[in-house]
Coordinates of C-alpha atoms in Angstrom, one line a residue:
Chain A
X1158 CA -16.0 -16.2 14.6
X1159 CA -19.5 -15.9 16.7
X1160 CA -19.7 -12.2 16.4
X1161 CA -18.0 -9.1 17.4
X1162 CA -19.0 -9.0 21.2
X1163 CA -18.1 -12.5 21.6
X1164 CA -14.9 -12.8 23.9
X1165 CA -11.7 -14.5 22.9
X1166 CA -11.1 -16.9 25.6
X1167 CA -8.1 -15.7 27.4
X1168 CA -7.0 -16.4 30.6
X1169 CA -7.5 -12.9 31.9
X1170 CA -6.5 -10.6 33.2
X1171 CA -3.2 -10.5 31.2
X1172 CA -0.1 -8.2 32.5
X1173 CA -0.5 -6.5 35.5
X1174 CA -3.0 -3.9 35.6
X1175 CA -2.0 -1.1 37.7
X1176 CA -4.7 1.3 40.0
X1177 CA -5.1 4.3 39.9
X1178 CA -3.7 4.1 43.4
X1179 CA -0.8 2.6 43.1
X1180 CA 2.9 3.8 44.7
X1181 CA 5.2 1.4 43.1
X1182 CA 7.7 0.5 42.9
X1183 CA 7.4 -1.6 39.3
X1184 CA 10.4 -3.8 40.2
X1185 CA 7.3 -5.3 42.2
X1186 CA 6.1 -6.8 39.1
X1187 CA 7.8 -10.2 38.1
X1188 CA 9.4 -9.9 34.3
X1189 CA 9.3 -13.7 33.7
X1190 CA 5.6 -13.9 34.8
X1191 CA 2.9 -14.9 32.5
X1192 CA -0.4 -13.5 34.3
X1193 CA -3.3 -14.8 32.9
X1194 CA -1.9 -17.0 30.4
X1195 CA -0.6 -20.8 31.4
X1196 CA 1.0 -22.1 28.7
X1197 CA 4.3 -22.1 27.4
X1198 CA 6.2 -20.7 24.7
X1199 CA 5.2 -23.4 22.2
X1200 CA 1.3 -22.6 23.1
X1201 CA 1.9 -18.9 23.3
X1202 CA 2.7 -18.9 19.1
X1203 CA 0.1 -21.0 18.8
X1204 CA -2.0 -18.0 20.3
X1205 CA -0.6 -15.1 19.0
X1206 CA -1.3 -16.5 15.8
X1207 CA -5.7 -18.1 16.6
X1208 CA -5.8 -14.4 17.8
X1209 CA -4.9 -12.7 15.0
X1210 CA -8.1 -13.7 13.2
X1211 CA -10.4 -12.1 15.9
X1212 CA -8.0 -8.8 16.2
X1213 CA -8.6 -9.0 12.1
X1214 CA -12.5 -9.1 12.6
X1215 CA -12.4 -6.2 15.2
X1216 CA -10.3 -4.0 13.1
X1217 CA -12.2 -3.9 10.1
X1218 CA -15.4 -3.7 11.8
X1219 CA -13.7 -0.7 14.1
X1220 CA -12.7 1.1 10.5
X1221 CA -16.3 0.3 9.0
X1222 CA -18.1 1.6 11.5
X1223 CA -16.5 4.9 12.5
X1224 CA -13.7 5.5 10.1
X1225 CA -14.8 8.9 8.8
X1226 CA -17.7 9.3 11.2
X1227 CA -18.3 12.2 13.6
X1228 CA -17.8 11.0 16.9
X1229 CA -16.5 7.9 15.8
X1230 CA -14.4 5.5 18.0
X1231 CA -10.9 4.7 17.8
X1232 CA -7.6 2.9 19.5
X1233 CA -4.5 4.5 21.0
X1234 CA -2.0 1.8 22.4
X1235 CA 1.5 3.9 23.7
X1236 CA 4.2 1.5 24.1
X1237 CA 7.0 2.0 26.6
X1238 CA 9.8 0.2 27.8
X1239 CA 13.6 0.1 28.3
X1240 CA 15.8 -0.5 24.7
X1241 CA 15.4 -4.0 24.1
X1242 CA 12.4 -4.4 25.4
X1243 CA 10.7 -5.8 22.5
X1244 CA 8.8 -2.3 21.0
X1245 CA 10.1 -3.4 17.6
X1246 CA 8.9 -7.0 17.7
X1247 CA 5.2 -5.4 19.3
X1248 CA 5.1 -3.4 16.1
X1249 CA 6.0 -6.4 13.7
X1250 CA 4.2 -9.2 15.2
X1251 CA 1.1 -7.8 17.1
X1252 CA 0.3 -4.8 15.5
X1253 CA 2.0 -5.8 12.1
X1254 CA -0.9 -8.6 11.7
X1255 CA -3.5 -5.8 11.3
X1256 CA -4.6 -4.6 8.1
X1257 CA -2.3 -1.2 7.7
X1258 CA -4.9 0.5 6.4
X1259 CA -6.0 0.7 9.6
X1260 CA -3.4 1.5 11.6
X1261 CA -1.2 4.4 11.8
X1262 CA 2.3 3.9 14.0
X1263 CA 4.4 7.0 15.1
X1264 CA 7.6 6.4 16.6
X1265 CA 9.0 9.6 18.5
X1266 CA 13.0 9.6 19.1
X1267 CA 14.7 12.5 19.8
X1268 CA 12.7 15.6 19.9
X1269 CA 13.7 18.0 16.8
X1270 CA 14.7 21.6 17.1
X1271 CA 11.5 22.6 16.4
X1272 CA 9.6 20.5 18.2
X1273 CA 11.5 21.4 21.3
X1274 CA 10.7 24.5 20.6
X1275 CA 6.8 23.9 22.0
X1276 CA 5.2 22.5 24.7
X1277 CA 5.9 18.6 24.9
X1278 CA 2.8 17.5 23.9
X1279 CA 2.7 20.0 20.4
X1280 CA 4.6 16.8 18.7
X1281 CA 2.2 14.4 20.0
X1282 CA -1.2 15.4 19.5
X1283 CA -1.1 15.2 15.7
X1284 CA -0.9 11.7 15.8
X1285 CA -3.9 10.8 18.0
X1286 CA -6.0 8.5 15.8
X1287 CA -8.7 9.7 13.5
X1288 CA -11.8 7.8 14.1
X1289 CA -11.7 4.5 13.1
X1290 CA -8.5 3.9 13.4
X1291 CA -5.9 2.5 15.7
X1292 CA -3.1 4.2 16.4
X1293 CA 0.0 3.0 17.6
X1294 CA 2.9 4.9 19.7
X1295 CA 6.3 3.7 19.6
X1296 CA 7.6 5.5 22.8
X1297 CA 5.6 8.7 23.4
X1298 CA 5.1 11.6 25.2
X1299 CA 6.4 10.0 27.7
X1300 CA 9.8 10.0 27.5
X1301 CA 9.3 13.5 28.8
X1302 CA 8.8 12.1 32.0
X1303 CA 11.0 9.2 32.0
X1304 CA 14.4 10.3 30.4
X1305 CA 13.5 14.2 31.6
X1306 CA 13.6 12.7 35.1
X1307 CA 16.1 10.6 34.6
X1308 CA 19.0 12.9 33.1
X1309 CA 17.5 16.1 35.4
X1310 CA 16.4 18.4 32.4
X1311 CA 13.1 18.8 34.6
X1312 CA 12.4 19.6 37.9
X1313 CA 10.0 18.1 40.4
X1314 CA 7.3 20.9 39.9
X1315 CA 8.2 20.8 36.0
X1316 CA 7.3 17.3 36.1
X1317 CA 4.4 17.5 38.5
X1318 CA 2.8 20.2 35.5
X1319 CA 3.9 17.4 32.8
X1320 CA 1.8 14.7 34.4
X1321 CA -1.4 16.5 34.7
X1322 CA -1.2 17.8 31.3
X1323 CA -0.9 13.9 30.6
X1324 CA -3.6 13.5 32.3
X1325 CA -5.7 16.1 31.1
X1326 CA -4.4 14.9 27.4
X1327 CA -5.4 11.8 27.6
X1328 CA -8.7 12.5 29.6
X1329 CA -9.5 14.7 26.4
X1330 CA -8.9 11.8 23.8
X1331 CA -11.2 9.5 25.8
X1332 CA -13.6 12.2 25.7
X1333 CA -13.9 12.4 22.1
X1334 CA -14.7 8.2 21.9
X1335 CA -10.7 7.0 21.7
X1336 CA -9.8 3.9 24.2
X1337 CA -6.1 4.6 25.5
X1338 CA -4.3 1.8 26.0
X1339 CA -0.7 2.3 28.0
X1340 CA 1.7 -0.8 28.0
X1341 CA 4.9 -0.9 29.7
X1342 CA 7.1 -3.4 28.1
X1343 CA 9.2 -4.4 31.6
X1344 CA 12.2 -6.3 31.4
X1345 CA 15.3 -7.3 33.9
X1346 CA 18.3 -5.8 33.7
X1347 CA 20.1 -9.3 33.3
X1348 CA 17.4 -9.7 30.2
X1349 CA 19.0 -6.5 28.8
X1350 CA 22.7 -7.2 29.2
X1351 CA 21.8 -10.5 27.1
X1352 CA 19.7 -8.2 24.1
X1353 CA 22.6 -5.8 23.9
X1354 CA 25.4 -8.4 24.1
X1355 CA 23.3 -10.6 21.2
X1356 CA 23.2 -6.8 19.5
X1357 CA 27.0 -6.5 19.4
X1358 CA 27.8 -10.6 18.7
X1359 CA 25.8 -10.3 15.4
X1360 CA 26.6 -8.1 12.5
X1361 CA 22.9 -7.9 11.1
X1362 CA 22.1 -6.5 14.6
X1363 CA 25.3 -3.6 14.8
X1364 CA 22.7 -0.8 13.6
X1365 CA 20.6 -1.3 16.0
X1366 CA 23.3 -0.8 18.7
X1367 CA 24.1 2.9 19.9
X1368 CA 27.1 2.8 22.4
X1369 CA 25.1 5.5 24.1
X1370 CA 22.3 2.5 25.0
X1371 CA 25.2 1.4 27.6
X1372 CA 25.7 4.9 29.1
X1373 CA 21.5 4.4 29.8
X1374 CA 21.8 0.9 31.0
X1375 CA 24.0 2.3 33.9
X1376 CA 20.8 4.5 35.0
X1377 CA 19.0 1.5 35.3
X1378 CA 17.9 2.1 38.8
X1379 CA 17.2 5.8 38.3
X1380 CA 15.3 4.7 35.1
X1381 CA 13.3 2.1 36.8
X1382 CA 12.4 5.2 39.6
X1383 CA 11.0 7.3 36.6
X1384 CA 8.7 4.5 36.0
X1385 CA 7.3 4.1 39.3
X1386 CA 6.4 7.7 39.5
X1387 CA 4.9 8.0 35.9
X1388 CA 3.0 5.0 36.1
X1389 CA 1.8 6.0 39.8
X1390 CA 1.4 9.8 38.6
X1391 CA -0.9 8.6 35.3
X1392 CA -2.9 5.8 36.1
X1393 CA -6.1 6.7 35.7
X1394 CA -9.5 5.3 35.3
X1395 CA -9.7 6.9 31.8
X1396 CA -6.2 5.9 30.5
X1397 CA -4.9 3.0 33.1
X1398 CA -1.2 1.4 32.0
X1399 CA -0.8 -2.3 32.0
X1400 CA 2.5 -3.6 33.1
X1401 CA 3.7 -6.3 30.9
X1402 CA 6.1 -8.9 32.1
X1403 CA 8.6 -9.3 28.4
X1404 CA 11.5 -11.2 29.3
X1405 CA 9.7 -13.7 27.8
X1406 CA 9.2 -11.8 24.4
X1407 CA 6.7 -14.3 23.3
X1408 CA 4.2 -13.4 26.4
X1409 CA 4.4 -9.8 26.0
X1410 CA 3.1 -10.9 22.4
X1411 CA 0.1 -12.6 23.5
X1412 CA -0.3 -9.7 26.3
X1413 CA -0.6 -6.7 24.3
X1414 CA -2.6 -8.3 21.6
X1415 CA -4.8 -9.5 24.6
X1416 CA -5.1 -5.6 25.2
X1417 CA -5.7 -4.2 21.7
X1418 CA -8.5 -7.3 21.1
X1419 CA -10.1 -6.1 24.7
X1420 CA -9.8 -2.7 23.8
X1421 CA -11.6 -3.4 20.5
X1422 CA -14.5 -5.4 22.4
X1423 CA -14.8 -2.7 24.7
X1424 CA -15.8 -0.3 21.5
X1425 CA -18.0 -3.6 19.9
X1426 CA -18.2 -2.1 16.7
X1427 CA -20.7 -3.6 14.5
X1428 CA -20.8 -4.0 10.5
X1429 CA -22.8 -0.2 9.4
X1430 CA -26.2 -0.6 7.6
X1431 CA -26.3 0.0 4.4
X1432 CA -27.1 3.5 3.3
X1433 CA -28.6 2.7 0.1
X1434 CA -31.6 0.2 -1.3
X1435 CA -29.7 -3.2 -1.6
X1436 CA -32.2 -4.5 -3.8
X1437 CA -32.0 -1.5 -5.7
X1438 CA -28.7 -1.5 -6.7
X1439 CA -28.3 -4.8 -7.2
X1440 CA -31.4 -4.2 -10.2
X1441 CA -29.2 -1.4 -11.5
X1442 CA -25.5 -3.5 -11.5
X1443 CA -27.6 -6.3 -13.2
X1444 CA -28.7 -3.9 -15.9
X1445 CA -25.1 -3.1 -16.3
X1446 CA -24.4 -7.0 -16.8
X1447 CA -22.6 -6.4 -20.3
X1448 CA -20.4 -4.1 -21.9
X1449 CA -22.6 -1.3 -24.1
Chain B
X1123 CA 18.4 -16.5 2.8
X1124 CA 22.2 -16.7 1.1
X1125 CA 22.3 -13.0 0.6
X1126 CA 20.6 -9.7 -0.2
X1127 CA 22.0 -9.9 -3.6
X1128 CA 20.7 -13.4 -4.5
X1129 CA 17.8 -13.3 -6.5
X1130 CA 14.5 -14.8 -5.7
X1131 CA 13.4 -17.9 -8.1
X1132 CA 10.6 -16.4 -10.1
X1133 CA 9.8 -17.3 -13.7
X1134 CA 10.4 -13.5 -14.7
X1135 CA 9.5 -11.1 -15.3
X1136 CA 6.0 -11.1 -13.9
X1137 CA 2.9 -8.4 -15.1
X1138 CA 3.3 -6.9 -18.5
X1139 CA 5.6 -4.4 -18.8
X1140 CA 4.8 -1.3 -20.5
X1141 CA 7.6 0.0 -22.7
X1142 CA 8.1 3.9 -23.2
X1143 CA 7.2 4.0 -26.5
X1144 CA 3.7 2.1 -26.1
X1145 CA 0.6 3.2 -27.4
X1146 CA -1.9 0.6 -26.2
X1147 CA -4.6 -0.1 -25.5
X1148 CA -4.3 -1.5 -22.1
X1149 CA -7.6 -4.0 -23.4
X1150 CA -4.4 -5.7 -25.5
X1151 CA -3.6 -7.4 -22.2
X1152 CA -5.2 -10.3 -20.6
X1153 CA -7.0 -9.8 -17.0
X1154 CA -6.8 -13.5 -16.3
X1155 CA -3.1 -14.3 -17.9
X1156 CA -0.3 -15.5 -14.8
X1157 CA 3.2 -13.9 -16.8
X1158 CA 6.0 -15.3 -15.5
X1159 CA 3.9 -17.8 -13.1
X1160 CA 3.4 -21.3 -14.3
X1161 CA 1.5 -22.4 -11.2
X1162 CA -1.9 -22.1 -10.0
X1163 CA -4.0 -20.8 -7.3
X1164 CA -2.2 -23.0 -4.0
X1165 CA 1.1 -22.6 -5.9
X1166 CA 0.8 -19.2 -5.8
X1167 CA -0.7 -18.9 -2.0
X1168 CA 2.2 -21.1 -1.4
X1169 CA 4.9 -18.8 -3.0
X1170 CA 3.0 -15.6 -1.5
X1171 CA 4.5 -17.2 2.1
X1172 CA 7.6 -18.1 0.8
X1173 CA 8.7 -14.8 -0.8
X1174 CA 7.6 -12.9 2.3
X1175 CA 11.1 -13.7 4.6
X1176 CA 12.8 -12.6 1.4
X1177 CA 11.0 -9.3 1.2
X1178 CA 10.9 -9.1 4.9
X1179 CA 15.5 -9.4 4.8
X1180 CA 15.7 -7.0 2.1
X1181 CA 12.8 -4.2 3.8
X1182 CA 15.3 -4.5 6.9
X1183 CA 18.5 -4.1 5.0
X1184 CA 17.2 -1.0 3.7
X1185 CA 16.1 0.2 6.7
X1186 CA 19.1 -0.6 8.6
X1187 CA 21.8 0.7 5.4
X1188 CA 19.6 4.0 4.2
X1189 CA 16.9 5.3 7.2
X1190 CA 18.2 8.5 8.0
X1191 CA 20.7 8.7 5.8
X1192 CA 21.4 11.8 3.5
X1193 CA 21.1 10.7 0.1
X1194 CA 19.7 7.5 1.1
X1195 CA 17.4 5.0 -1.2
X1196 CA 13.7 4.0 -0.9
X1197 CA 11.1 2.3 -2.6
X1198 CA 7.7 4.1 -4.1
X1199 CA 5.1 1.4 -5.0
X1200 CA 2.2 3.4 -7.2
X1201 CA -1.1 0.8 -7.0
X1202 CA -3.9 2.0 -9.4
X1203 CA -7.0 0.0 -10.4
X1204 CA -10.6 0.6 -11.4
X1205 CA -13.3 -0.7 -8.7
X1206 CA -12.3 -3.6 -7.1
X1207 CA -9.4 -4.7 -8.3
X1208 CA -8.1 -5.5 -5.6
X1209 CA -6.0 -2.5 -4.0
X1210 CA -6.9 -3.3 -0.6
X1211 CA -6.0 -7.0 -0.5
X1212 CA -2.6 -5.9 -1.9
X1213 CA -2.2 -3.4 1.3
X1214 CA -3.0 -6.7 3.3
X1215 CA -1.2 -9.5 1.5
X1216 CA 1.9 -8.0 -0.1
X1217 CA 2.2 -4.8 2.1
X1218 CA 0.9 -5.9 5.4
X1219 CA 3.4 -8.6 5.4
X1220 CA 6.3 -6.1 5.8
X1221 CA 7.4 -4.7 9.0
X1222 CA 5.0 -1.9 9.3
X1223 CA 8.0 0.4 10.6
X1224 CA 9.2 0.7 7.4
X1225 CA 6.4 1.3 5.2
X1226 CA 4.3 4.0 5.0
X1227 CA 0.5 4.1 3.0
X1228 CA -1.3 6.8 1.8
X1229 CA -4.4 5.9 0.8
X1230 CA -5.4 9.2 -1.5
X1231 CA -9.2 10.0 -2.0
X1232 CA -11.5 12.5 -3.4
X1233 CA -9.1 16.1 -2.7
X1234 CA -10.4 18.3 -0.1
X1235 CA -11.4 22.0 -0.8
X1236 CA -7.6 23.0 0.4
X1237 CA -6.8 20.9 -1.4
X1238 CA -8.3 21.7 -4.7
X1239 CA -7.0 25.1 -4.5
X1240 CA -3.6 24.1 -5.1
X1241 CA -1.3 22.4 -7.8
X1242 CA -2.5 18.5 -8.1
X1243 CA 0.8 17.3 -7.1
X1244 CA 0.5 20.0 -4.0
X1245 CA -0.8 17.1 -1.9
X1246 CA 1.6 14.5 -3.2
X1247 CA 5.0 15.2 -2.7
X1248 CA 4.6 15.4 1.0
X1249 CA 3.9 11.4 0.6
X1250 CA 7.5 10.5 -1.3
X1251 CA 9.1 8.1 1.1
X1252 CA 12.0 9.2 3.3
X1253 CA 15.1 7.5 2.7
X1254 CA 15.3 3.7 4.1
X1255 CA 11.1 3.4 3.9
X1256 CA 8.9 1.7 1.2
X1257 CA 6.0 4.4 0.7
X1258 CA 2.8 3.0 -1.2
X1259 CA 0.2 4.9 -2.8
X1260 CA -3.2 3.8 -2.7
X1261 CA -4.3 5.8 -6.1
X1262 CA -2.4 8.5 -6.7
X1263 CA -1.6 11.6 -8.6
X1264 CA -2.8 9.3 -11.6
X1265 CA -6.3 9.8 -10.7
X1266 CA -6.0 13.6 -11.8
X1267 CA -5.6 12.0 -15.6
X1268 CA -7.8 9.3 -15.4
X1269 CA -11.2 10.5 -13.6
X1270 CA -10.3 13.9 -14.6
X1271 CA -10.2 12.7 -18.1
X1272 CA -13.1 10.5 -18.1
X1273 CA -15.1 13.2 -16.9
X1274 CA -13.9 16.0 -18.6
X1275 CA -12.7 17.8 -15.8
X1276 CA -9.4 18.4 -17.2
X1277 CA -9.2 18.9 -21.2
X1278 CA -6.7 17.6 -23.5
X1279 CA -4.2 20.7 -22.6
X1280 CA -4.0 20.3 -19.4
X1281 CA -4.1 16.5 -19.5
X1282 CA -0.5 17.3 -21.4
X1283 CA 0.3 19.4 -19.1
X1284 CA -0.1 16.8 -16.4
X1285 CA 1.7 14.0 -18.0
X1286 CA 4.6 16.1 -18.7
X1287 CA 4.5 17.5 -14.6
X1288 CA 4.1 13.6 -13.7
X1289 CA 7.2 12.5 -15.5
X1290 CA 9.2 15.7 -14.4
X1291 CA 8.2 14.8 -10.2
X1292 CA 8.9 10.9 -10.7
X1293 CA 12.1 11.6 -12.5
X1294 CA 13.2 14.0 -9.3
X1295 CA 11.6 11.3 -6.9
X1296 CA 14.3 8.5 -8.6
X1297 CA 16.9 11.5 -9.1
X1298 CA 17.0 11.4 -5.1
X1299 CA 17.0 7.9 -4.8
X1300 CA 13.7 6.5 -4.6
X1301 CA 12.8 3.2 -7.0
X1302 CA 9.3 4.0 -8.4
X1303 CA 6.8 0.8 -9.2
X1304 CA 3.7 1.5 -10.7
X1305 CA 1.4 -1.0 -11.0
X1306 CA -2.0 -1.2 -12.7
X1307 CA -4.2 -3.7 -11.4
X1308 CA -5.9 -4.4 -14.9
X1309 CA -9.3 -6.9 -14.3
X1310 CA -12.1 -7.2 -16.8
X1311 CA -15.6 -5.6 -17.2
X1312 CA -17.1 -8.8 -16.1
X1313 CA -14.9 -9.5 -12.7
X1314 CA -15.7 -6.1 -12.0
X1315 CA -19.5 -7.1 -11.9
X1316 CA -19.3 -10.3 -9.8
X1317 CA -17.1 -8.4 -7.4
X1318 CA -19.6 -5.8 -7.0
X1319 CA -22.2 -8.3 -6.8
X1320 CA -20.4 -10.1 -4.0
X1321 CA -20.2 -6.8 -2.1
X1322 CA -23.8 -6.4 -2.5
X1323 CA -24.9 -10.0 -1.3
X1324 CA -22.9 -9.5 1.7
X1325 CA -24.0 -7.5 4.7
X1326 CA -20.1 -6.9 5.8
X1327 CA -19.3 -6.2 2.6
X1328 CA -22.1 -2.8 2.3
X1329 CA -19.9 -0.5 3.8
X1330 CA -17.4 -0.6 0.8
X1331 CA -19.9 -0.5 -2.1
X1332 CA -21.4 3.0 -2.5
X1333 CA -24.1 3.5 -5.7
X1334 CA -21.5 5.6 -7.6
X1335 CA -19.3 2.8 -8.5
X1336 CA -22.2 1.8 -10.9
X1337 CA -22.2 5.3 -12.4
X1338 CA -18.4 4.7 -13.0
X1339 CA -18.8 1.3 -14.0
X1340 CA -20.5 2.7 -16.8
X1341 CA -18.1 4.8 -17.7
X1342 CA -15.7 1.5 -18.2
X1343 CA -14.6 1.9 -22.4
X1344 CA -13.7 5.9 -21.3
X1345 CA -11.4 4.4 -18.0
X1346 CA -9.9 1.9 -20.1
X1347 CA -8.6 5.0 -22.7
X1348 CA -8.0 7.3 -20.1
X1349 CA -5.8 4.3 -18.2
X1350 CA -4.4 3.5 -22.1
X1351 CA -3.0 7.1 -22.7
X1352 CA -1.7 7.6 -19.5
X1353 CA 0.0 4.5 -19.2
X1354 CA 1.9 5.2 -22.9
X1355 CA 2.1 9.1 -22.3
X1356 CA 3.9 8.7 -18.5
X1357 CA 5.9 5.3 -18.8
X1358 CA 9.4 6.4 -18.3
X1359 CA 12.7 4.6 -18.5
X1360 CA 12.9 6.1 -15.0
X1361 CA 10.0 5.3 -13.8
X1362 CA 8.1 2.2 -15.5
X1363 CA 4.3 1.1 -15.9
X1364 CA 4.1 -2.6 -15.2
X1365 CA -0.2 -4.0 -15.9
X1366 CA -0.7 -6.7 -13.3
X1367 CA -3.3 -9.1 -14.4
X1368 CA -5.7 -9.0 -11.7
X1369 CA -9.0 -11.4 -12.0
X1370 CA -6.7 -14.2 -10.3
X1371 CA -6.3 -12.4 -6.8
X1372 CA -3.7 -14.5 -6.0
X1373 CA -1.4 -13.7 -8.6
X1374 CA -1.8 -10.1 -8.6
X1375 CA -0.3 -10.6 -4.9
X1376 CA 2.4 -12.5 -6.5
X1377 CA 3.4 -10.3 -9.1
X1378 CA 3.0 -6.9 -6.9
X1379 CA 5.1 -8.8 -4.1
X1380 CA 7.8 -9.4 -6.9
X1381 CA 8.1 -6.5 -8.2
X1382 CA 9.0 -5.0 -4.8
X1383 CA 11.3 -8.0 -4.2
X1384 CA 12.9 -7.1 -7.6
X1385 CA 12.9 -3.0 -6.7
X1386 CA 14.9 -3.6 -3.6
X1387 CA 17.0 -6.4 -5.2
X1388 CA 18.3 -3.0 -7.6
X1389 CA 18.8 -1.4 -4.3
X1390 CA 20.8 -4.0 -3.1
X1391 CA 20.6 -3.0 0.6
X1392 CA 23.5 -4.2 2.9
X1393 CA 23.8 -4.6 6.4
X1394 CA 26.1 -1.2 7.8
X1395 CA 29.4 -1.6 9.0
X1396 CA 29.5 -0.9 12.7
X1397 CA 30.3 2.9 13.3
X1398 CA 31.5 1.8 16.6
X1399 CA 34.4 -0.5 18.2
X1400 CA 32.7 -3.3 18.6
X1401 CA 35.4 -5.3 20.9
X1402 CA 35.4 -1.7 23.0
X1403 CA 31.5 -2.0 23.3
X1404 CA 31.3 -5.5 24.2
X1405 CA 33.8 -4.8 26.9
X1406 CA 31.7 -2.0 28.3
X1407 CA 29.1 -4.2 28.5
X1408 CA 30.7 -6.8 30.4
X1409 CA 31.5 -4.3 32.7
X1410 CA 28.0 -3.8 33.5
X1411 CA 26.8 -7.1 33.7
X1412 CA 26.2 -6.4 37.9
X1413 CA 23.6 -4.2 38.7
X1414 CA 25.9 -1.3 41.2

């Protein structure tokens, strides 16, 4: 390891990146593709794994530096995507190699009675990440967009209001020094059919089936709509979402980790100084060599 | 993996367990003694690996059988140590190799001015895991009988006091399900220095040494009574003391990572029945396999 600002050597750009122009629709986007990244699956562990050591680096530097600091700089990566898409395995493999000291996941299901009680975002903002830290969301405040739009409970102008105060949200957390990173996790529908019949063939895999996952697979289209407009909608320069190609679980491995490390370089956070006399202290701890 | 139910091969039991009725002191135990591990250092790197899918099955089985459920179990690792110890490599090693969904850390420092205005186990209970999670506390309410006591901010009254409200809130915390393993990191006066020393000699090392841990360092015979009484005054039959020799790094990870292993293994976690037909679901799924 060279130093923080060193790049990994990726093929870049990985995913898709997508503009803050850009109409859809995100079927567009290939599932099986591998953008920037021309190995195969054999390589692609080989990856996830040389990378952990520099995502390791960046991490502890990140919490060293501004972890408790005014001002101080932090991570937010929201991760979307159909059920089966490969959150879970995201969370265990990517963001699961990081120290957890350093990393604070929230994963929003259903909204409670309470929460729906408030403005979509009173739920979320809690969880933005302290300085220092890298936060992780395991769907998000987006579902109010997606499945909202989806099943009807909003309207076209209650939408329109939702992604600008996205967009103003996320605008804020920039502001005060966090880098938001947006993946969508994009698979095929066939890819899904073959996760949720695997789900139902194996017995260690029943709880994480919910029969109502099939009445949502037959929204697919609607679903994959809600997408396009979201992504289009909240795109920004501040905040921009990366479209991940993940029938190839593996990839979207290598891809978001890809993401987190760039976000990290972006920050370049460097070891503090110290804030005392080294030589100093090291006198006193040598006076305190043995035991009074 | 034969089954949640199948123990692990360890040479048990591992750290020194602290009966009820012990009065120490805590200095009666060996800081560089392996219990229940004949190896040595790459034996025990060795077995850190091999454990891990082990822990890893039985984390998910208790996800999968108790997460949400009313009256479900979990798992509430304590970790207290002086300086050094070796608290955060055990958050890296042992914890970080869990699937981060199902644990949750709480890393407790100095109390903030809100804080200090309440009850000392005000700030705690929010912290007990939720049923299905492993929650791990990096220090703890322990620290309000062991600084406290060292630096006579609490007298011997209200140290009783304390003991006696500890015992009551972990036998309510195991009452409800939870397994509670408390674990003292226990190194020696002299590891203490050369770990100190090491964080002083290197320049990523300077943000975690800060000139007061020489002032508690110090203070070492007073920790080492105030860790001896409340180790005999708050070992429970519900909720036991185990002192993890700690100078060998690696098998502190070892032993910490077993006595989760073992904590679960009382849990015995199985994989739910399906709460669903599964032939029905399968055949809605088939049903879908086309995209209408």
């Amino acid at each position: 390891m060279s130093g923080s600002s060193a790049p990994s050597v990726p093929d870049h750009p990985v995913g898709f990146a997508v503009e803050p122009a850009w109409q859809g629709p995100v079927t567009q986007f290939d599932t099986r593709a591998t953008p920037g990244f021309s190995g195969g699956k054999a390589e692609g562990a080989e990856r996830l794994v040389a990378i952990d050591a520099e995502l390791e680096d960046l991490q502890e530097r990140l919490f060293a530096a501004h972890h408790g600091a005014e001002g101080g700089r932090s991570v937010l990566l929201v991760v979307q995507g159909m059920d089966t898409s490969g959150k879970g395995g995201i969370m265990r493999h990517v963001v699961g190699a990081v120290d957890p000291q350093g990393v604070d996941i929230t994963a929003f299901k259903a909204p409670t009675a309470t929460e729906k009680r408030h403005d979509f975002l009173w739920r979320i903002e809690p969880h933005a990440p302290a300085p220092g830290m890298i936060g992780v969301f395991d769907r998000s405040h987006y579902e109010d967009v997606l499945i909202h739009r989806v099943h009807g409970w909003a309207d076209d102008a209650e939408l329109a209001r939702r992604y600008d105060a996205i967009n103003e949200f996320e605008q804020r957390l920039v502001d005060a020094g966090t880098e938001v990173v947006k993946v969508m996790l994009h698979i095929s529908y066939e890819e899904q059919g073959e996760r949720l019949a695997e789900r139902l063939e194996r017995p260690d895999k029943h709880w994480k089936f919910n029969p109502g996952d099939i009445d949502e697979r037959v929204l697919w289209p609607a679903y994959m709509d809600a997408y396009s407009r979201a992504l289009g909608a909240t795109s920004t320069e501040a905040a921009p979402w990366h479209v991940v190609p993940a029938d190839r679980k593996w990839y979207a491995r290598i891809a978001v980790q890809q993401l987190l490390v760039d976000a990290l370089h972006r920050i370049d956070p460097q070891w503090p100084e110290a804030d005392f006399d080294v030589a100093e202290q090291v006198a006193r701890l040598e006076a305190t060599r043995v035991l009074a």
